[in-house]
Short mmCIF file of C-alpha atoms and ligand atoms in Angstrom, two decimals:
data_model
loop_
_atom_site.label_atom_id
_atom_site.label_comp_id
_atom_site.label_asym_id
_atom_site.label_seq_id
_atom_site.Cartn_x
_atom_site.Cartn_y
_atom_site.Cartn_z
CA MET V 1 22.48 109.04 74.70
CA ILE V 2 23.39 112.64 73.89
CA HIS V 3 26.49 114.06 75.48
CA VAL V 4 26.44 117.70 76.05
CA ARG V 5 29.80 119.50 76.79
CA THR V 6 29.34 121.86 79.62
CA PRO V 7 31.03 125.21 78.76
CA ARG V 8 34.10 125.84 80.89
CA ARG V 9 32.86 129.11 82.09
CA LEU V 10 29.75 127.50 83.74
CA LEU V 11 31.89 125.00 85.53
CA ALA V 12 34.09 127.67 87.11
CA PRO V 13 32.03 128.19 90.25
CA PHE V 14 32.08 124.52 90.94
CA ASN V 15 35.91 124.24 90.39
CA LEU V 16 36.24 127.21 92.80
CA LEU V 17 33.98 125.49 95.43
CA ALA V 18 36.13 122.32 95.09
CA SER V 19 39.34 124.10 95.46
CA VAL V 20 37.90 126.00 98.60
CA VAL V 21 36.73 122.61 100.08
CA GLN V 22 40.18 121.22 99.45
CA ARG V 23 41.89 124.06 100.93
CA LEU V 24 39.53 124.04 103.97
CA HIS V 25 40.30 120.30 104.46
CA ARG V 26 44.04 120.96 104.36
CA GLY V 27 43.55 123.79 106.82
CA LEU V 28 41.62 121.72 109.20
CA LEU V 29 44.21 118.92 109.13
CA THR V 30 47.01 121.38 109.84
CA SER V 31 45.19 123.10 112.68
CA GLY V 32 43.95 119.84 113.97
CA ALA V 33 47.52 118.51 114.05
CA ALA V 34 48.78 121.79 115.81
CA ILE V 35 46.15 121.35 118.51
CA VAL V 36 47.13 117.78 119.05
CA LEU V 37 50.75 118.47 119.15
CA ALA V 38 50.22 121.49 121.56
CA GLY V 39 49.23 118.81 124.06
CA CYS V 40 52.92 117.71 124.09
CA ALA V 41 54.27 121.09 125.27
CA THR V 42 56.66 120.67 128.27
CA ASN V 43 56.45 124.44 129.30
CA ALA V 44 52.81 124.66 130.11
CA PRO V 45 52.33 126.38 133.49
CA GLN V 46 48.49 126.42 133.03
CA ASP V 47 48.28 122.52 132.77
CA THR V 48 45.13 121.40 134.46
CA TRP V 49 46.51 117.83 134.64
CA LYS V 50 49.28 118.86 137.10
CA PRO V 51 47.68 119.99 140.31
CA LYS V 52 49.84 121.79 142.82
CA GLY V 53 47.41 122.01 145.65
CA PRO V 54 44.57 119.88 147.34
CA ASN V 55 41.72 121.68 145.69
CA ALA V 56 43.11 121.11 142.19
CA ALA V 57 43.99 117.58 143.19
CA LYS V 58 40.29 117.02 143.97
CA ILE V 59 39.36 118.04 140.53
CA ASP V 60 42.14 115.86 139.05
CA ASN V 61 41.02 112.88 141.12
CA LEU V 62 37.61 113.19 139.45
CA GLN V 63 38.58 114.11 135.93
CA LYS V 64 41.00 111.28 135.42
CA PRO V 65 38.65 108.43 135.99
CA VAL V 66 35.76 110.22 134.22
CA PHE V 67 38.04 110.81 131.27
CA ALA V 68 39.07 107.14 131.34
CA VAL V 69 35.37 105.92 131.51
CA ALA V 70 34.30 108.38 128.69
CA GLY V 71 37.32 107.26 126.67
CA ILE V 72 36.52 103.59 126.99
CA VAL V 73 32.76 104.11 126.14
CA GLY V 74 33.80 106.37 123.20
CA VAL V 75 36.19 103.68 121.78
CA ILE V 76 33.57 100.92 122.06
CA VAL V 77 30.87 103.00 120.34
CA PHE V 78 33.31 104.10 117.74
CA ALA V 79 34.50 100.39 117.11
CA ALA V 80 30.82 99.25 117.03
CA VAL V 81 29.80 101.88 114.35
CA LEU V 82 32.91 101.16 112.25
CA TYR V 83 32.32 97.44 112.35
CA SER V 84 28.66 97.80 111.21
CA VAL V 85 29.53 100.30 108.45
CA VAL V 86 32.12 97.89 107.04
CA LYS V 87 30.39 94.53 107.65
CA PHE V 88 26.95 95.64 106.44
CA ARG V 89 27.66 98.05 103.73
CA ASP V 90 25.61 97.78 100.53
CA ARG V 91 27.09 95.24 98.14
CA GLY V 92 23.78 94.74 96.25
CA GLN V 93 22.66 91.96 98.65
CA PRO V 94 18.89 91.50 99.37
CA ILE V 95 17.38 93.44 102.27
CA PRO V 96 17.78 91.38 105.39
CA HIS V 97 14.89 90.12 107.47
CA GLN V 98 13.24 92.98 109.25
CA SER V 99 12.71 92.52 113.01
CA HIS V 100 11.80 94.92 115.82
CA GLY V 101 12.46 94.77 119.61
CA ASN V 102 14.75 92.97 121.80
CA PRO V 103 13.70 93.69 125.43
CA ALA V 104 16.66 92.08 127.15
CA LEU V 105 19.11 93.95 125.03
CA GLU V 106 17.22 97.31 125.35
CA ILE V 107 16.91 97.10 129.13
CA THR V 108 20.62 96.22 129.50
CA LEU V 109 21.62 99.06 127.25
CA THR V 110 19.52 101.42 129.34
CA ILE V 111 20.83 100.26 132.76
CA ILE V 112 24.46 100.21 131.96
CA PRO V 113 24.70 103.94 130.81
CA ALA V 114 22.39 104.89 133.73
CA LEU V 115 24.67 103.17 136.29
CA ILE V 116 27.70 104.74 134.77
CA LEU V 117 26.20 108.23 135.00
CA THR V 118 24.92 107.68 138.51
CA ILE V 119 28.42 106.62 139.75
CA VAL V 120 30.05 109.59 137.97
CA GLY V 121 27.27 111.89 139.29
CA VAL V 122 27.78 110.82 142.94
CA PHE V 123 31.61 111.63 142.77
CA THR V 124 30.93 114.92 140.92
CA VAL V 125 28.48 116.20 143.38
CA ARG V 126 30.72 115.22 146.28
CA SER V 127 33.65 117.14 144.64
CA VAL V 128 31.45 120.25 143.95
CA PHE V 129 30.40 120.32 147.60
CA ASP V 130 33.90 119.84 148.88
CA LEU V 131 35.16 122.66 146.64
CA ALA V 132 32.41 124.91 147.93
CA LYS V 133 33.24 124.35 151.43
CA THR V 134 34.21 127.54 153.55
CA SER V 135 34.21 126.38 157.19
CA ASP V 136 37.74 125.44 157.13
CA THR V 137 39.08 128.74 155.81
CA GLU V 138 42.36 129.90 157.51
CA MET V 139 42.88 133.12 155.54
CA ILE V 140 40.67 135.46 153.54
CA ILE V 141 41.80 137.69 150.52
CA ASN V 142 39.35 139.87 148.57
CA VAL V 143 39.93 139.66 144.88
CA THR V 144 38.54 142.29 142.51
CA GLY V 145 38.70 142.15 138.75
CA GLN V 146 38.45 145.13 136.50
CA GLN V 147 39.48 145.95 132.94
CA TRP V 148 42.25 144.53 132.82
CA TRP V 149 43.87 143.60 136.01
CA TRP V 150 43.23 142.02 139.35
CA GLU V 151 43.42 143.74 142.76
CA TYR V 152 44.07 141.79 145.96
CA ASP V 153 43.14 143.21 149.29
CA TYR V 154 44.07 141.56 152.37
CA PRO V 155 41.84 142.44 155.46
CA VAL V 156 43.39 142.57 158.88
CA GLN V 157 44.27 139.03 160.13
CA GLU V 158 46.55 139.41 163.10
CA GLN V 159 47.40 135.60 163.21
CA PHE V 160 49.33 136.27 159.98
CA GLY V 161 50.87 139.58 161.14
CA ILE V 162 48.40 141.59 158.97
CA THR V 163 47.66 144.56 161.25
CA GLN V 164 46.58 146.95 158.54
CA PRO V 165 44.78 146.04 155.16
CA ILE V 166 47.40 145.26 152.49
CA ILE V 167 46.50 146.16 148.94
CA THR V 168 48.39 144.77 145.89
CA SER V 169 47.74 143.70 142.38
CA GLY V 170 48.94 141.40 139.64
CA GLN V 171 50.50 138.78 141.93
CA LEU V 172 48.58 137.07 144.74
CA VAL V 173 50.91 136.16 147.54
CA ILE V 174 49.76 133.34 149.77
CA PRO V 175 51.44 131.13 152.46
CA VAL V 176 51.86 127.32 151.55
CA GLY V 177 49.78 124.79 153.26
CA THR V 178 47.10 127.41 154.23
CA LYS V 179 43.42 127.20 153.25
CA VAL V 180 42.88 130.55 151.55
CA LEU V 181 39.36 131.72 150.69
CA LEU V 182 39.29 134.16 147.90
CA ARG V 183 36.20 136.51 147.96
CA GLU V 184 35.85 137.56 144.28
CA THR V 185 33.95 140.36 142.74
CA SER V 186 34.19 142.84 139.86
CA ARG V 187 34.12 146.64 139.40
CA ASP V 188 32.91 146.59 135.87
CA VAL V 189 32.16 143.56 133.73
CA ILE V 190 32.22 139.78 134.45
CA HIS V 191 35.79 138.41 134.68
CA SER V 192 36.82 134.92 135.70
CA TYR V 193 39.51 133.90 138.00
CA TRP V 194 41.50 130.81 137.07
CA ILE V 195 44.87 129.50 138.32
CA PRO V 196 44.46 125.98 136.81
CA VAL V 197 47.10 124.18 139.08
CA LEU V 198 45.44 125.42 142.35
CA ASN V 199 41.68 125.18 141.60
CA GLY V 200 38.97 125.46 138.92
CA LYS V 201 37.66 128.81 137.66
CA ARG V 202 35.31 131.08 139.40
CA ASP V 203 33.57 134.15 137.77
CA ALA V 204 34.10 137.58 139.21
CA VAL V 205 30.67 139.29 138.89
CA PRO V 206 29.73 142.98 139.62
CA GLY V 207 27.57 143.22 142.59
CA ARG V 208 28.21 139.80 143.79
CA VAL V 209 30.77 137.93 146.02
CA GLN V 210 31.74 134.50 144.98
CA THR V 211 34.20 132.33 146.98
CA ASN V 212 37.03 130.32 145.59
CA ARG V 213 39.31 128.09 147.79
CA ILE V 214 42.90 127.86 147.03
CA GLU V 215 45.84 126.19 148.67
CA ALA V 216 49.44 125.49 147.41
CA ASP V 217 51.48 122.61 148.59
CA ASN V 218 54.95 124.13 147.75
CA PRO V 219 56.51 127.46 147.25
CA GLY V 220 56.51 128.72 143.66
CA ILE V 221 54.79 130.94 141.08
CA TYR V 222 51.55 129.52 139.55
CA ALA V 223 50.26 131.29 136.50
CA GLY V 224 46.64 131.92 135.52
CA GLN V 225 44.57 133.82 132.98
CA CYS V 226 41.16 135.65 133.08
CA THR V 227 38.75 133.21 131.39
CA GLU V 228 35.62 135.24 130.69
CA PHE V 229 35.88 137.65 127.63
CA CYS V 230 35.83 141.15 129.26
CA GLY V 231 36.69 143.39 126.37
CA LEU V 232 39.69 144.70 124.35
CA SER V 233 42.49 143.35 126.64
CA HIS V 234 40.88 140.28 127.97
CA ALA V 235 43.79 138.13 126.72
CA ASN V 236 46.23 140.48 128.52
CA MET V 237 44.51 140.05 131.92
CA ARG V 238 46.81 137.57 133.67
CA MET V 239 47.44 136.62 137.32
CA GLU V 240 50.05 134.76 139.25
CA ALA V 241 49.77 133.21 142.66
CA ILE V 242 53.02 133.37 144.55
CA ALA V 243 53.12 130.68 147.38
CA LEU V 244 55.73 131.33 149.99
CA SER V 245 56.81 129.34 153.04
CA LYS V 246 55.06 130.55 156.26
CA ASP V 247 58.30 132.40 157.40
CA ASP V 248 58.74 134.00 154.01
CA PHE V 249 55.13 134.98 153.94
CA ALA V 250 55.57 136.81 157.22
CA LYS V 251 58.45 138.62 155.78
CA TRP V 252 56.44 139.65 152.74
CA VAL V 253 53.58 140.92 155.13
CA ALA V 254 56.08 142.90 157.18
CA ASN V 255 57.46 144.57 154.02
CA GLN V 256 54.15 145.49 152.81
CA GLN V 257 53.29 147.31 155.97
CA THR V 258 56.63 149.30 156.17
CA GLU V 259 56.20 153.18 156.59
CA TYR V 260 56.74 155.27 153.56
CA VAL V 261 60.33 156.44 153.07
CA ALA V 262 60.62 159.55 150.81
CA PRO V 263 63.68 159.64 148.43
CA ALA V 264 66.52 161.80 149.77
CA ASP V 265 66.54 165.40 148.76
CA GLY V 266 68.49 166.27 145.64
CA THR V 267 68.16 162.76 144.14
CA LEU V 268 66.64 161.90 140.73
CA ALA V 269 64.07 159.77 142.64
CA LYS V 270 62.99 162.91 144.68
CA GLU V 271 62.30 164.66 141.34
CA GLY V 272 60.43 161.50 140.29
CA GLU V 273 58.30 161.82 143.45
CA ALA V 274 57.34 165.25 142.37
CA VAL V 275 56.35 164.06 138.74
CA PHE V 276 54.32 161.15 140.49
CA LEU V 277 52.54 163.80 142.50
CA ASN V 278 51.71 165.82 139.43
CA GLN V 279 50.70 163.03 137.07
CA CYS V 280 50.20 159.60 138.69
CA VAL V 281 48.63 160.21 142.01
CA ARG V 282 45.29 161.29 140.27
CA CYS V 283 44.74 157.53 139.93
CA HIS V 284 47.53 155.59 141.63
CA GLN V 285 47.93 155.38 145.50
CA VAL V 286 51.29 155.22 147.11
CA ASN V 287 50.53 154.89 150.81
CA GLY V 288 52.10 157.37 153.04
CA LEU V 289 53.12 159.78 150.08
CA LYS V 290 52.59 163.43 151.03
CA ARG V 291 52.19 166.65 148.97
CA ALA V 292 54.61 169.40 149.15
CA ASP V 293 52.50 171.16 151.81
CA GLY V 294 52.53 167.97 154.02
CA THR V 295 48.94 166.86 153.33
CA PRO V 296 48.61 163.12 152.39
CA ALA V 297 48.25 162.49 148.63
CA ILE V 298 45.06 160.58 148.12
CA ALA V 299 44.49 159.01 144.73
CA ALA V 300 41.00 159.55 143.20
CA PRO V 301 40.74 157.03 140.39
CA ASP V 302 36.95 157.11 140.52
CA GLU V 303 37.08 160.42 138.91
CA ASN V 304 39.13 159.26 135.94
CA VAL V 305 38.67 155.48 135.50
CA TRP V 306 35.42 153.76 134.58
CA SER V 307 36.09 150.90 137.01
CA GLY V 308 36.95 153.42 139.77
CA ALA V 309 40.33 151.85 140.59
CA ALA V 310 43.91 151.84 139.65
CA PRO V 311 46.71 149.60 140.91
CA ASN V 312 48.22 150.70 144.28
CA LEU V 313 52.04 151.20 143.65
CA THR V 314 53.27 151.48 147.17
CA HIS V 315 55.41 148.40 146.75
CA LEU V 316 55.53 148.03 143.07
CA MET V 317 59.05 146.59 143.06
CA SER V 318 58.01 143.65 145.35
CA ARG V 319 56.06 142.19 142.42
CA ASN V 320 57.81 141.01 139.29
CA THR V 321 55.11 141.91 136.67
CA PHE V 322 53.05 145.00 135.94
CA ALA V 323 50.06 146.27 133.91
CA GLY V 324 47.83 143.38 134.79
CA ALA V 325 50.74 140.95 134.84
CA MET V 326 51.07 141.52 131.13
CA PHE V 327 54.71 142.74 131.19
CA ASP V 328 57.66 141.45 133.31
CA LEU V 329 59.05 144.02 135.63
CA ALA V 330 62.28 142.06 135.78
CA LYS V 331 64.64 141.26 132.84
CA PRO V 332 64.40 137.87 131.15
CA GLU V 333 67.55 136.37 133.00
CA CYS V 334 66.15 137.70 136.40
CA ARG V 335 62.76 136.49 135.71
CA LYS V 336 64.18 133.06 134.78
CA ASN V 337 66.16 133.01 138.01
CA VAL V 338 63.10 133.46 140.04
CA TRP V 339 60.56 131.41 138.04
CA GLU V 340 62.82 128.36 137.56
CA SER V 341 64.18 128.22 141.03
CA ASP V 342 63.46 125.23 143.34
CA SER V 343 61.15 125.34 146.28
CA ALA V 344 63.92 125.80 148.72
CA THR V 345 65.41 128.95 147.22
CA PHE V 346 62.34 130.48 145.59
CA GLY V 347 61.05 132.63 148.51
CA GLY V 348 64.33 134.33 149.22
CA LYS V 349 64.75 135.22 145.45
CA TYR V 350 61.12 136.55 145.30
CA LEU V 351 61.47 138.49 148.33
CA THR V 352 64.55 140.39 146.91
CA GLY V 353 62.04 142.12 144.55
CA VAL V 354 63.07 143.86 141.50
CA THR V 355 66.45 145.63 141.79
CA LYS V 356 67.91 148.41 139.65
CA ASP V 357 70.15 145.71 137.89
CA CYS V 358 67.17 143.47 137.30
CA LEU V 359 64.53 146.16 136.21
CA ASN V 360 63.11 145.61 132.72
CA GLU V 361 63.57 149.35 132.16
CA SER V 362 62.77 149.34 128.56
CA ALA V 363 59.15 147.79 129.07
CA LEU V 364 58.60 150.13 131.97
CA ARG V 365 59.65 153.17 129.99
CA ALA V 366 57.49 152.09 127.03
CA TRP V 367 54.51 151.79 129.26
CA LEU V 368 55.06 155.17 130.84
CA ARG V 369 55.68 156.78 127.38
CA ASN V 370 52.37 155.47 125.85
CA ALA V 371 50.54 152.81 127.66
CA PRO V 372 47.58 152.33 125.16
CA ALA V 373 50.29 151.77 122.40
CA VAL V 374 51.52 148.65 124.18
CA LYS V 375 48.30 147.37 125.76
CA PRO V 376 45.01 147.84 123.89
CA MET V 377 42.78 149.99 126.04
CA TYR V 378 39.72 152.25 125.67
CA THR V 379 41.39 155.71 126.28
CA ASN V 380 40.82 157.66 123.21
CA PRO V 381 39.16 160.84 124.38
CA GLU V 382 36.83 160.95 121.34
CA GLN V 383 35.37 157.60 122.05
CA LEU V 384 34.71 158.02 125.85
CA ALA V 385 31.01 159.20 125.51
CA ALA V 386 29.67 155.92 126.78
CA THR V 387 31.71 156.17 129.95
CA ASP V 388 31.24 159.81 130.73
CA GLY V 389 34.71 160.59 129.53
CA LYS V 390 36.30 158.12 131.90
CA TYR V 391 39.18 155.75 130.68
CA ARG V 392 39.21 152.03 130.68
CA GLY V 393 42.88 151.38 131.27
CA MET V 394 45.76 153.97 131.38
CA PRO V 395 45.77 156.86 129.15
CA TYR V 396 48.61 158.42 127.13
CA LEU V 397 50.03 161.11 129.54
CA GLY V 398 52.34 162.78 127.16
CA LEU V 399 55.24 162.65 129.68
CA SER V 400 58.61 163.95 128.53
CA GLU V 401 61.55 161.66 128.36
CA SER V 402 63.17 163.41 131.34
CA ASP V 403 59.93 162.92 133.48
CA ILE V 404 59.97 159.32 132.42
CA GLU V 405 63.54 158.97 133.62
CA LYS V 406 62.68 160.56 137.03
CA LEU V 407 59.53 158.33 137.39
CA VAL V 408 61.54 155.16 136.79
CA ALA V 409 64.16 156.37 139.47
CA TYR V 410 61.21 156.95 141.87
CA LEU V 411 59.39 153.82 141.20
CA LEU V 412 62.57 151.82 141.89
CA THR V 413 62.40 153.04 145.41
CA ARG V 414 59.05 151.44 145.76
CA ASN V 415 60.20 148.08 147.09
CU1 CUA M 501 38.93 139.87 132.51
CU2 CUA M 501 38.72 138.55 130.60
#
């Protein structure tokens, strides 16, 4: 036999490949371990295994047994494969006697899975129908997705004290123990509404209205996330459901319907109102706001924004997040005070809204100074040909620091 030494330079590509494979292996192991360990997180507000309302509980009651059955089947199959691989591996023994067919075994192994799937199927279909039910609805809220925030509009429902439509965004406010039907749609692309502890996800599709039941057992904040890729800031399109006791909900409704109170003359907030009328009212509505000549200031977001909408800021300080719930409107300690309070004190704290002492002013100023710099959006004038020059998101307005200061003072009066 002749041995030929392979020149080292010819081996180089193979060595490289081996090292890439080795690195890939290590990377997979590390990321795999990270994913597994992430399951141990205690602060996981979007945990589907901890339902906080009857609709999510229905899903949980289905997923737990199905997960168990699938797990047991998986373990049995894995064990049988491992046993066969070890026991019958090639040790140079002669090929065993070849046989074919065992009707009893084959019929049994067909019937068992079919039975398991039928049972799982019956319970699944029952849950799907239960979750699609609309006949027991007690309250209706329209939910509209757009790049990259959610709008909530409450039609008149006098039994809840809603005597004029309420429009808000970012945080959905609902009374506890009430069967709420969300009617979801979108103004631009497909989004998906998902608050995991209250129900499964439902797509918000332009030109269609899809329903989604939610109900919360206890007062609190329940976090969610848009779950359909919808462009640049998809990951920044969050939502929160705020469940309040029925009394607290009535107070929230009453506050949302209060008449506009203009800031007193001579205050910084009054100057801020003028800046708002100059700059912001093009897109953002503040109900009851009047121009200097006494005519109502009506926002026309359809002229500037591709989706045709911008958040209504009438009661901005009654919510504690802004810009599609991406930023906290309250400072970290104030946020913690609300988010981590117990059911009994939560409502009172939430209804206080964001006060001057609690305002996360640096985040609000950064947003007013240059919104696209802190949240990725399509607002570059040179790249808006596809949308007829309209923005998708809030543009850079070039406000002066003094205008920003006035605007912050004005927005603080919007509670
Ligand atoms: Cu909206 Cu993703």
